PDB file of C-alpha atoms in Angstrom:
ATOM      1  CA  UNK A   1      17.051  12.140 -55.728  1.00 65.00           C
ATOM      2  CA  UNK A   2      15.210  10.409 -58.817  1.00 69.00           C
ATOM      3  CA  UNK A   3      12.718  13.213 -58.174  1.00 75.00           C
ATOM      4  CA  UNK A   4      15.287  16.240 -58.549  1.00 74.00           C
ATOM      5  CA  UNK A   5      17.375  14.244 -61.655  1.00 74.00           C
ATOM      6  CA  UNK A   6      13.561  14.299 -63.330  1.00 77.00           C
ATOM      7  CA  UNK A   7      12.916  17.578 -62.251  1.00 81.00           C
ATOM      8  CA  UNK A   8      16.400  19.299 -63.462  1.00 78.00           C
ATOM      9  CA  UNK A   9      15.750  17.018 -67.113  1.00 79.00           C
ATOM     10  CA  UNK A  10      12.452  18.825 -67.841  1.00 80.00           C
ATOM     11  CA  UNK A  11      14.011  22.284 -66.852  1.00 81.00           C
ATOM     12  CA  UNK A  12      16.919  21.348 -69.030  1.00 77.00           C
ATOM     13  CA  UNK A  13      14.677  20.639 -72.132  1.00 79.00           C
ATOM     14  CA  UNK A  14      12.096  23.281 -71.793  1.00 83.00           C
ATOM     15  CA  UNK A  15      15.027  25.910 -71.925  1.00 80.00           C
ATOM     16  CA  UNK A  16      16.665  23.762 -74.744  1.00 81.00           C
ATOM     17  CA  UNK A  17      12.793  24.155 -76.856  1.00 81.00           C
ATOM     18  CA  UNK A  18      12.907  27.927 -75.604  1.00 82.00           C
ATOM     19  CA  UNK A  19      16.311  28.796 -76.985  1.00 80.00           C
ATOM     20  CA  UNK A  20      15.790  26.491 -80.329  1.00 79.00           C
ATOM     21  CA  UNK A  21      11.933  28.488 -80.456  1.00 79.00           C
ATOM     22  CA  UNK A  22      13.853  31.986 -80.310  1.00 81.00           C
ATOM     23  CA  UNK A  23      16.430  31.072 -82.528  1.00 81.00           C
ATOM     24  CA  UNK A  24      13.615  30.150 -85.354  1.00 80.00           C
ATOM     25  CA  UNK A  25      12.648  33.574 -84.907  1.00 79.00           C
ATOM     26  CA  UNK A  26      14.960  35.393 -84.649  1.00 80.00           C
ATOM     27  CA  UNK A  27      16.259  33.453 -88.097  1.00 77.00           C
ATOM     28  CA  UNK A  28      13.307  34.313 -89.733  1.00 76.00           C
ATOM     29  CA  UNK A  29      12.840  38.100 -88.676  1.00 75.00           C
ATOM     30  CA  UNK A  30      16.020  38.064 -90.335  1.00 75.00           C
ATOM     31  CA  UNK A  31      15.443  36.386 -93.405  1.00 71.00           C
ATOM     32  CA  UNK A  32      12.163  38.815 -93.576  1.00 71.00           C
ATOM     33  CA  UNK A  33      14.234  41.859 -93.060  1.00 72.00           C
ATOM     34  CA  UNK A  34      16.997  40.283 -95.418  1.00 68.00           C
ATOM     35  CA  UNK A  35      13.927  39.742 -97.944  1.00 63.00           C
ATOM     36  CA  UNK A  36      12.354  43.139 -98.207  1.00 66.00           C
ATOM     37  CA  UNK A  37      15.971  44.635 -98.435  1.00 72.00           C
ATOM     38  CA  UNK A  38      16.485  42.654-101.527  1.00 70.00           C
ATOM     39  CA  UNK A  39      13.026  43.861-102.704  1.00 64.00           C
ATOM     40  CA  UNK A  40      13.210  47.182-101.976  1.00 67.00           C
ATOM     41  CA  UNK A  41      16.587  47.465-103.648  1.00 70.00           C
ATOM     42  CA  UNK A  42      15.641  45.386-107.024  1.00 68.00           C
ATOM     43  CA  UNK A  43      12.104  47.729-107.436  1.00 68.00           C
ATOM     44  CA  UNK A  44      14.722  50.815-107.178  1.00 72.00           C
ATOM     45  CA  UNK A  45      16.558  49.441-109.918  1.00 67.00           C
ATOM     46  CA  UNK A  46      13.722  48.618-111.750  1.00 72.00           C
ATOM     47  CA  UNK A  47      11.949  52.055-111.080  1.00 67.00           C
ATOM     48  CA  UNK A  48      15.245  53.870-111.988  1.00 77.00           C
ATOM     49  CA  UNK A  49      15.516  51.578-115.249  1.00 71.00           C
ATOM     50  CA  UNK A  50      11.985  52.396-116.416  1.00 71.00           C
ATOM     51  CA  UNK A  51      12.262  56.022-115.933  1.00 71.00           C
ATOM     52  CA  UNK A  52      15.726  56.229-117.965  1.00 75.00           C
ATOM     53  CA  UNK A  53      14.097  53.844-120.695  1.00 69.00           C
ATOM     54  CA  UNK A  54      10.611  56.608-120.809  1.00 70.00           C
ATOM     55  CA  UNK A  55      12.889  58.890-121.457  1.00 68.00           C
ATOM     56  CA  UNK A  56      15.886  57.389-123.709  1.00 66.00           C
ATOM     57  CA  UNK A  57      13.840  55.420-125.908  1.00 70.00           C
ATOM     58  CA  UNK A  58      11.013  56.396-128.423  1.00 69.00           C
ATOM     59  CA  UNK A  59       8.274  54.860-130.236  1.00 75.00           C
ATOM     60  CA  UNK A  60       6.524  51.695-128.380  1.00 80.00           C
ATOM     61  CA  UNK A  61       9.107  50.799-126.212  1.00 78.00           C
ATOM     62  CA  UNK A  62       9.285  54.246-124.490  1.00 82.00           C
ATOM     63  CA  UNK A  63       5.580  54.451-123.867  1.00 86.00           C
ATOM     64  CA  UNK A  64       5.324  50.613-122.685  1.00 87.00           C
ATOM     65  CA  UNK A  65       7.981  52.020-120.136  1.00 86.00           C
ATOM     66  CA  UNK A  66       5.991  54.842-119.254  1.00 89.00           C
ATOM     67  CA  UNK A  67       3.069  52.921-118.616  1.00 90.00           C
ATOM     68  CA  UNK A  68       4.688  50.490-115.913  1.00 89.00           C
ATOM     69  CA  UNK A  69       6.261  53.269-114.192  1.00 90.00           C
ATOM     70  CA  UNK A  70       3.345  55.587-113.723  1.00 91.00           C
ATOM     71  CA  UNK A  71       1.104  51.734-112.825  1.00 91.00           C
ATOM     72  CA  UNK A  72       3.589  51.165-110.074  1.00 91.00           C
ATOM     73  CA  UNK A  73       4.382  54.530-109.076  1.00 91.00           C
ATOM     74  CA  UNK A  74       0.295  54.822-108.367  1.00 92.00           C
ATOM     75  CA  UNK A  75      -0.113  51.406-106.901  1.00 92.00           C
ATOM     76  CA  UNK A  76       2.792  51.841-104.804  1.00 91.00           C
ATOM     77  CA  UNK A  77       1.097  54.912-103.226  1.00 91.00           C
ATOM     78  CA  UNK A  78      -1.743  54.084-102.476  1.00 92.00           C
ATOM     79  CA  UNK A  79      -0.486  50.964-100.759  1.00 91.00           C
ATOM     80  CA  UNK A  80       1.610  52.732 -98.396  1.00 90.00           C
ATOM     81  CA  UNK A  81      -1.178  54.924 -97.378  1.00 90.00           C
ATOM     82  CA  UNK A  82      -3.626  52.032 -96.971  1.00 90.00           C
ATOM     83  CA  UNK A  83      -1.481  49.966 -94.891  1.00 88.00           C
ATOM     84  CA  UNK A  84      -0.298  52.846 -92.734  1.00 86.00           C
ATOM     85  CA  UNK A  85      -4.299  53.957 -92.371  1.00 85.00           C
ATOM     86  CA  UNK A  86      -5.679  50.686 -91.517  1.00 83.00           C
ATOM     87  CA  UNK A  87      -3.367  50.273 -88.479  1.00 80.00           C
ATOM     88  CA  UNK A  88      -5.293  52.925 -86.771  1.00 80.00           C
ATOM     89  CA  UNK A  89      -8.592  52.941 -88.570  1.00 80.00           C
ATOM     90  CA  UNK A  90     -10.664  49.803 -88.363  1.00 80.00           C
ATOM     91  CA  UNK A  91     -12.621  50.887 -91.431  1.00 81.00           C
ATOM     92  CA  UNK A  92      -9.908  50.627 -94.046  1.00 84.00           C
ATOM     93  CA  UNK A  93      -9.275  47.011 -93.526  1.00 85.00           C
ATOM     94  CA  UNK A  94     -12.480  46.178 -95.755  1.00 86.00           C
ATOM     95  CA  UNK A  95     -10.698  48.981 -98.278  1.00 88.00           C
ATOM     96  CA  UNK A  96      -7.322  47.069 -98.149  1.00 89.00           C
ATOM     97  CA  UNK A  97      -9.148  43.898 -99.007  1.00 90.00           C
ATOM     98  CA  UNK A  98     -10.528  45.960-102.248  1.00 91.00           C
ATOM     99  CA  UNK A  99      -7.118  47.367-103.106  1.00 92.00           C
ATOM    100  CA  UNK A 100      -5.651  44.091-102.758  1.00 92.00           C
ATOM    101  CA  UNK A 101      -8.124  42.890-105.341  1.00 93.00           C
ATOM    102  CA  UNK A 102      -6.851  45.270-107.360  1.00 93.00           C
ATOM    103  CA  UNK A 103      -3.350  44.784-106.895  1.00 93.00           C
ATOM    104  CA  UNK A 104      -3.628  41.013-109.024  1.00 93.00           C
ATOM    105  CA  UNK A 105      -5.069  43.496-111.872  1.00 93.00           C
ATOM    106  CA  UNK A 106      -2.052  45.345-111.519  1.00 92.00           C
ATOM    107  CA  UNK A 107       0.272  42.661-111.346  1.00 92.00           C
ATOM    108  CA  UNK A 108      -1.127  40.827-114.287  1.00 93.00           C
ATOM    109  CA  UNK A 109      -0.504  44.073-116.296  1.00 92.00           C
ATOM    110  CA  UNK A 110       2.629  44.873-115.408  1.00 91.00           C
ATOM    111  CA  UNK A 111       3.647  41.382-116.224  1.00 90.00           C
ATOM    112  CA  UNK A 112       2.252  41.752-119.416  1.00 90.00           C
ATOM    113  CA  UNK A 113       3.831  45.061-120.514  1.00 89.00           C
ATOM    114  CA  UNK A 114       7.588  43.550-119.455  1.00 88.00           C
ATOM    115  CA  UNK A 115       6.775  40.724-121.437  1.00 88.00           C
ATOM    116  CA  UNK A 116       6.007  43.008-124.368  1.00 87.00           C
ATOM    117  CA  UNK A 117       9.186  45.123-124.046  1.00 83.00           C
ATOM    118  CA  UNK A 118      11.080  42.154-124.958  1.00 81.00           C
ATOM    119  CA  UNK A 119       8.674  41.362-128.239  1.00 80.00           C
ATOM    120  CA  UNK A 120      10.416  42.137-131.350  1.00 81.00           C
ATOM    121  CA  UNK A 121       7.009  42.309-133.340  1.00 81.00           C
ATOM    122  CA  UNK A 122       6.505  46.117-133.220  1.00 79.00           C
ATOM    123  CA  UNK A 123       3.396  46.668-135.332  1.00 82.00           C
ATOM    124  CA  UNK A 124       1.569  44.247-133.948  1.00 82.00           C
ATOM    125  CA  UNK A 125       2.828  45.861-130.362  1.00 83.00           C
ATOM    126  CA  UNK A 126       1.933  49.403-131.712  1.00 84.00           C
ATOM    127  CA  UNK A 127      -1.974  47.975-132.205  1.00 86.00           C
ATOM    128  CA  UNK A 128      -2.599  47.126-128.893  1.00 88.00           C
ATOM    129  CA  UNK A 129      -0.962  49.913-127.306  1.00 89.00           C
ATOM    130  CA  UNK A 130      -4.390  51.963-126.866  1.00 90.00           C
ATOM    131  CA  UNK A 131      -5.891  48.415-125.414  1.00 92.00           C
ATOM    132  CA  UNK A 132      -3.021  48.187-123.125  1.00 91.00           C
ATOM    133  CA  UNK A 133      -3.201  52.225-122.509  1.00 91.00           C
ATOM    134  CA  UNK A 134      -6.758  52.001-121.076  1.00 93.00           C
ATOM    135  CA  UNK A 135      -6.254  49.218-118.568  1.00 93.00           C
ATOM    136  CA  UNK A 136      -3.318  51.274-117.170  1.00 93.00           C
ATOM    137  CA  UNK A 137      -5.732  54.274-116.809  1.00 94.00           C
ATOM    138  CA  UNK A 138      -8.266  52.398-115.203  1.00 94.00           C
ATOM    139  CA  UNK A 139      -6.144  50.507-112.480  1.00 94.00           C
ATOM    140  CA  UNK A 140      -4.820  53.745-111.710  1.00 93.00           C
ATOM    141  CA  UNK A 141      -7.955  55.686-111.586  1.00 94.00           C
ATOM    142  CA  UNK A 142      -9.090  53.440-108.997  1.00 94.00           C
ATOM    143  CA  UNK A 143      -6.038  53.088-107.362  1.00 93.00           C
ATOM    144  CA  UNK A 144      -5.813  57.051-107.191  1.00 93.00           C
ATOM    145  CA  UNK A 145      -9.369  56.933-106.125  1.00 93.00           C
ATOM    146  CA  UNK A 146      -9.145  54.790-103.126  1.00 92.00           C
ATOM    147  CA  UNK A 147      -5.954  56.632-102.068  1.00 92.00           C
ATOM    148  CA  UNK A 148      -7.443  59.778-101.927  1.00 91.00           C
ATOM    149  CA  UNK A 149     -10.263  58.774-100.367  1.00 89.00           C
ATOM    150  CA  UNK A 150      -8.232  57.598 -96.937  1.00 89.00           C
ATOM    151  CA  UNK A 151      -6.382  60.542 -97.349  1.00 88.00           C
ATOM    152  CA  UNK A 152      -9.693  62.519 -97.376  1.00 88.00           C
ATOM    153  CA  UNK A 153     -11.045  60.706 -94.402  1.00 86.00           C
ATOM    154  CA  UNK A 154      -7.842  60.727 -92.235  1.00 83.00           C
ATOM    155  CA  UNK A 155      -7.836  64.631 -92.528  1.00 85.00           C
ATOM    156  CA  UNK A 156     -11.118  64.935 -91.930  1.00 84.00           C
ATOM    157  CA  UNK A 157     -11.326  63.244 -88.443  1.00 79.00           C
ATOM    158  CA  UNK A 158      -8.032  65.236 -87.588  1.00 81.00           C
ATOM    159  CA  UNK A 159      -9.888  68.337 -88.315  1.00 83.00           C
ATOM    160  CA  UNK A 160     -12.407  67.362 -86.073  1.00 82.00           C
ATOM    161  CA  UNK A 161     -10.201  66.430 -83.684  1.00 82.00           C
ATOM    162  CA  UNK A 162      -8.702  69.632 -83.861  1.00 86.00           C
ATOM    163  CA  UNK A 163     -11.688  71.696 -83.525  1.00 85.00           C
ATOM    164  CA  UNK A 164     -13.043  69.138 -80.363  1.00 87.00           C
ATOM    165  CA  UNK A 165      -9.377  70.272 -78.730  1.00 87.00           C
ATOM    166  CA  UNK A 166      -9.416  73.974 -79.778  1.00 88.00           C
ATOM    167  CA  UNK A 167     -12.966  74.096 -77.969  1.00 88.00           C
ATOM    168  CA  UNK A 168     -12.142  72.881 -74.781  1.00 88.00           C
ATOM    169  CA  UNK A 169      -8.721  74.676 -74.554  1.00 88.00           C
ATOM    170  CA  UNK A 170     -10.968  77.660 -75.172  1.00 86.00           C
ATOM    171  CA  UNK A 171     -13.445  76.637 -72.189  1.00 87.00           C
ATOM    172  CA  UNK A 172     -10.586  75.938 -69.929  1.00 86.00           C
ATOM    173  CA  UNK A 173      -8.796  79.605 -70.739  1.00 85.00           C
ATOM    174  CA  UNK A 174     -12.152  80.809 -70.133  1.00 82.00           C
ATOM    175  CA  UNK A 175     -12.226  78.897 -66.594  1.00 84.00           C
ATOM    176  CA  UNK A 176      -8.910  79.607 -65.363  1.00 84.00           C
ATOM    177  CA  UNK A 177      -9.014  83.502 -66.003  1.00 79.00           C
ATOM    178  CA  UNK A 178     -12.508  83.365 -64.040  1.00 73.00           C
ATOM    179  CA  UNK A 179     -11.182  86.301 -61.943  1.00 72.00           C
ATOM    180  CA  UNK A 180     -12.032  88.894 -65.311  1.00 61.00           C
ATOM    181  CA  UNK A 181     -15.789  88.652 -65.858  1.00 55.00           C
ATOM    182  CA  UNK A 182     -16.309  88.930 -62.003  1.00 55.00           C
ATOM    183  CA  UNK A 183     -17.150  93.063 -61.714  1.00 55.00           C
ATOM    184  CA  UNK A 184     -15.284  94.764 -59.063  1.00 54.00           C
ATOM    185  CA  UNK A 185     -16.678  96.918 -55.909  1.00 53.00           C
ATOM    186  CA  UNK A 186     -15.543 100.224 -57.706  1.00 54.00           C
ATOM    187  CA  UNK A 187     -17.296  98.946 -60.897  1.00 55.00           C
ATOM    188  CA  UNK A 188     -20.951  98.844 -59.033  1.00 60.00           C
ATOM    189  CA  UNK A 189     -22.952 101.240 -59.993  1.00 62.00           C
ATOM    190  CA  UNK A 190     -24.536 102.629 -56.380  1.00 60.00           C
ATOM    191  CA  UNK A 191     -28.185 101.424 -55.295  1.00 61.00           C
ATOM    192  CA  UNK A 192     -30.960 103.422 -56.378  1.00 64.00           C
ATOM    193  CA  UNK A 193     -33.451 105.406 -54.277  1.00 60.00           C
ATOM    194  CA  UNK A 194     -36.912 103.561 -54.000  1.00 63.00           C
ATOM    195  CA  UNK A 195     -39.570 105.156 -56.262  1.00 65.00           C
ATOM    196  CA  UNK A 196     -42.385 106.852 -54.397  1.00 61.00           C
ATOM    197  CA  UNK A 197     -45.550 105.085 -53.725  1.00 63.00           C
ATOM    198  CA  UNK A 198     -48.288 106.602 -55.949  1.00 62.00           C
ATOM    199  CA  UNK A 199     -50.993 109.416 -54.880  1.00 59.00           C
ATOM    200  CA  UNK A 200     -54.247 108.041 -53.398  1.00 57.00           C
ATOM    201  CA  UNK A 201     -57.470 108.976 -55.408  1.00 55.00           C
ATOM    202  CA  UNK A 202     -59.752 111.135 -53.656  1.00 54.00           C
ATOM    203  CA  UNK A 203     -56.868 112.052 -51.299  1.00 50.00           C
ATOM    204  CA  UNK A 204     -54.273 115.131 -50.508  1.00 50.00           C
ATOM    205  CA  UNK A 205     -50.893 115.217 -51.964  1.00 48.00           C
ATOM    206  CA  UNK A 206     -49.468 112.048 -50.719  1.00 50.00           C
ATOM    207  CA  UNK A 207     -45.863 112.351 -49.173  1.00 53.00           C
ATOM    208  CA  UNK A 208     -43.231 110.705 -50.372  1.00 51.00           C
ATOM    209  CA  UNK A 209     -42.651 107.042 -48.191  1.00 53.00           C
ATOM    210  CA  UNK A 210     -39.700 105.124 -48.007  1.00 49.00           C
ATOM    211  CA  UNK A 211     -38.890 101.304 -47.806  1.00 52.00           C
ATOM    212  CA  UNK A 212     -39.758  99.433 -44.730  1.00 54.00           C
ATOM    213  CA  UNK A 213     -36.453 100.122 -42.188  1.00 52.00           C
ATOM    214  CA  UNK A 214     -34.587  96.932 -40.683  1.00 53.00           C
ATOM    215  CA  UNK A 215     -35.222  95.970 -37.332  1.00 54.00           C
ATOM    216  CA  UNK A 216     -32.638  98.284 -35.801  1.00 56.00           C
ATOM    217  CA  UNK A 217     -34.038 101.217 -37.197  1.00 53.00           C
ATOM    218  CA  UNK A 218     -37.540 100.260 -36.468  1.00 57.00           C
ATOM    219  CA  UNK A 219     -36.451 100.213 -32.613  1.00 58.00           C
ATOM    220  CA  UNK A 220     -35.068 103.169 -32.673  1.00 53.00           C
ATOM    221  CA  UNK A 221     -38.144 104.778 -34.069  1.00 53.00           C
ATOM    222  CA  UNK A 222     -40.061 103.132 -31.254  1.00 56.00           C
ATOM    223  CA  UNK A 223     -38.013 104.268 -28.632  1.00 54.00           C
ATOM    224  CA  UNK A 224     -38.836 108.026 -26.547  1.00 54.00           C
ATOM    225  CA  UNK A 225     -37.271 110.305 -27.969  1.00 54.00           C
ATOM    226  CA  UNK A 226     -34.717 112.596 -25.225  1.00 54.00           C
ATOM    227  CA  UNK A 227     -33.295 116.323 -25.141  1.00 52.00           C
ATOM    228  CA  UNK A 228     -30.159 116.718 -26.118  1.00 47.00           C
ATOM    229  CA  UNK A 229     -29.764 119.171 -22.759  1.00 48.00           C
ATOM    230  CA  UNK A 230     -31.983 118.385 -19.639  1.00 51.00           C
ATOM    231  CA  UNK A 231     -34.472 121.083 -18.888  1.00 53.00           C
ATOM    232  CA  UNK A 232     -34.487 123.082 -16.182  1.00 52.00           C
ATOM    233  CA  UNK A 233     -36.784 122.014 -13.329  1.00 54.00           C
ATOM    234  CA  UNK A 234     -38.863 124.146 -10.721  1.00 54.00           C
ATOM    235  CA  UNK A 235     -36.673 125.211  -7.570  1.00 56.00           C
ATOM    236  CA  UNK A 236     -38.210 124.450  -3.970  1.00 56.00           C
ATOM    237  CA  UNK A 237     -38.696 127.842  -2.022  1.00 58.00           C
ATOM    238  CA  UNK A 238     -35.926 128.126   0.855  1.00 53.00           C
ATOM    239  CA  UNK A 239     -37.986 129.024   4.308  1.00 54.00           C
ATOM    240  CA  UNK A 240     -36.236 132.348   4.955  1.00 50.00           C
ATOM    241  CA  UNK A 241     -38.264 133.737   1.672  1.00 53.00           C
ATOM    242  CA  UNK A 242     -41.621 135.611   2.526  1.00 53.00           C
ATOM    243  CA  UNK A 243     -44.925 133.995   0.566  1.00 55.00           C
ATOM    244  CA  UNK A 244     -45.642 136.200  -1.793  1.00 54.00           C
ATOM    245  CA  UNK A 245     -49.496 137.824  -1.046  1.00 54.00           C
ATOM    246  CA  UNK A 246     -51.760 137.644  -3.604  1.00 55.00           C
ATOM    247  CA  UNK A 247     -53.318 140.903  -5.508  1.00 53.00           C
ATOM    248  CA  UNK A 248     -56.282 142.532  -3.871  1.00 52.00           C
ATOM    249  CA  UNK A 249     -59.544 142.528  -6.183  1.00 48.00           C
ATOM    250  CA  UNK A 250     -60.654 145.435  -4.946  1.00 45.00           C
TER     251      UNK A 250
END
């Protein structure tokens, strides 16, 4: 009985460390889901904020604006298309890695350029716009770059995938309408006559010979050849019929 007690204890606790294990994740799936939720909804507010700002305001604080939208409009792309490529392309992970790189680049100047939206000193703002103007340009070229580039490859292997597929459809039409390039008995053309064997020298006009026959016919050329009608055969003389007397010589 001490046995079964022990027994039904360690059932009791490994379920208890199963159902406390589950609920951990299933608490933190949610908090994850909860998380990017939040995220997604405060970059769409801060997306549609920079784009009315680009367009509302003018001078320095419109074209700081501008500059963080297009910087996270570009990095945003080219994230979603690296992420979404490496999953089936091993290759890309050592790309990611370089984007990712890039990304603290991008983050540092973004941070930057909302910290200078809120600076009240706009000469000194307006003098390091072209500074600030050329970083963005350069993050995005190579942002723009590397997206491009998976997109590049990714079509590329689908065209060859495509043309791999197309080919062997084609050879397997080809097989199953095998009945088509097989010529019919109609569609023969009839067997020739053999060619005569040429004249001996020094001989007459040689005639014309044939092919060796088959066995059949060489039988039959072997064989006797018989009348069509049986001929008539000499008649023995009846004894009431006189001898007939042979012609005097002199």
């Amino acid at each position: 009985m001490e046995a079964v007690g022990a027994i039904v204890a360690l059932l009791f606790v490994l379920f208890l460390v199963l159902g406390v294990y589950a609920t951990v994740k299933a608490v933190r799936a949610a908090k994850r889901g909860v998380d990017r939720t939040i995220m997604e909804a405060r970059r769409t507010v801060e997306d549609t904020t920079l784009r009315a700002r680009s367009f509302a305001q003018v001078g320095s604080a419109g074209e700081l604006a501008q500059l963080r939208l297009s910087l996270r409009t570009s990095m945003r792309a080219t994230q979603d298309v690296l992420q979404a490529g490496a999953a089936e392309d091993a290759s890309l992970k050592e790309t990611l890695e370089l984007f990712d790189r890039l990304s603290v680049h991008g983050h540092e100047l973004d941070d930057e350029l909302r910290r200078l939206e809120r600076d009240p000193d706009k000469a000194a703002l307006a003098e390091r716009l072209p500074e600030l103007r050329e970083r963005t340009e350069q993050i995005k070229k190579a942002a723009d770059s590397l997206r491009w580039s998976a997109r590049d490859r990714a079509r590329r292997f689908a065209n060859d995938d495509l043309d791999s597929l197309s080919t062997q459809i084609d050879m397997e039409a080809g097989a199953l309408r095998h009945w088509t390039t097989e010529p019919s008995s109609t569609d023969r053309p009839p067997a020739a006559w053999p060619e005569p064997e040429p004249e001996p020298e020094g001989g007459k006009g040689a005639e014309q010979t044939w092919s060796e026959p088959s066995g059949s016919a060489r039988r039959a050329a072997q064989e006797p050849t018989q009348p069509a009608i049986t001929p008539p055969t000499a008649r023995a003389p009846y004894p009431w019929e006189k001898k007939a007397k042979p012609e005097s010589t002199t």
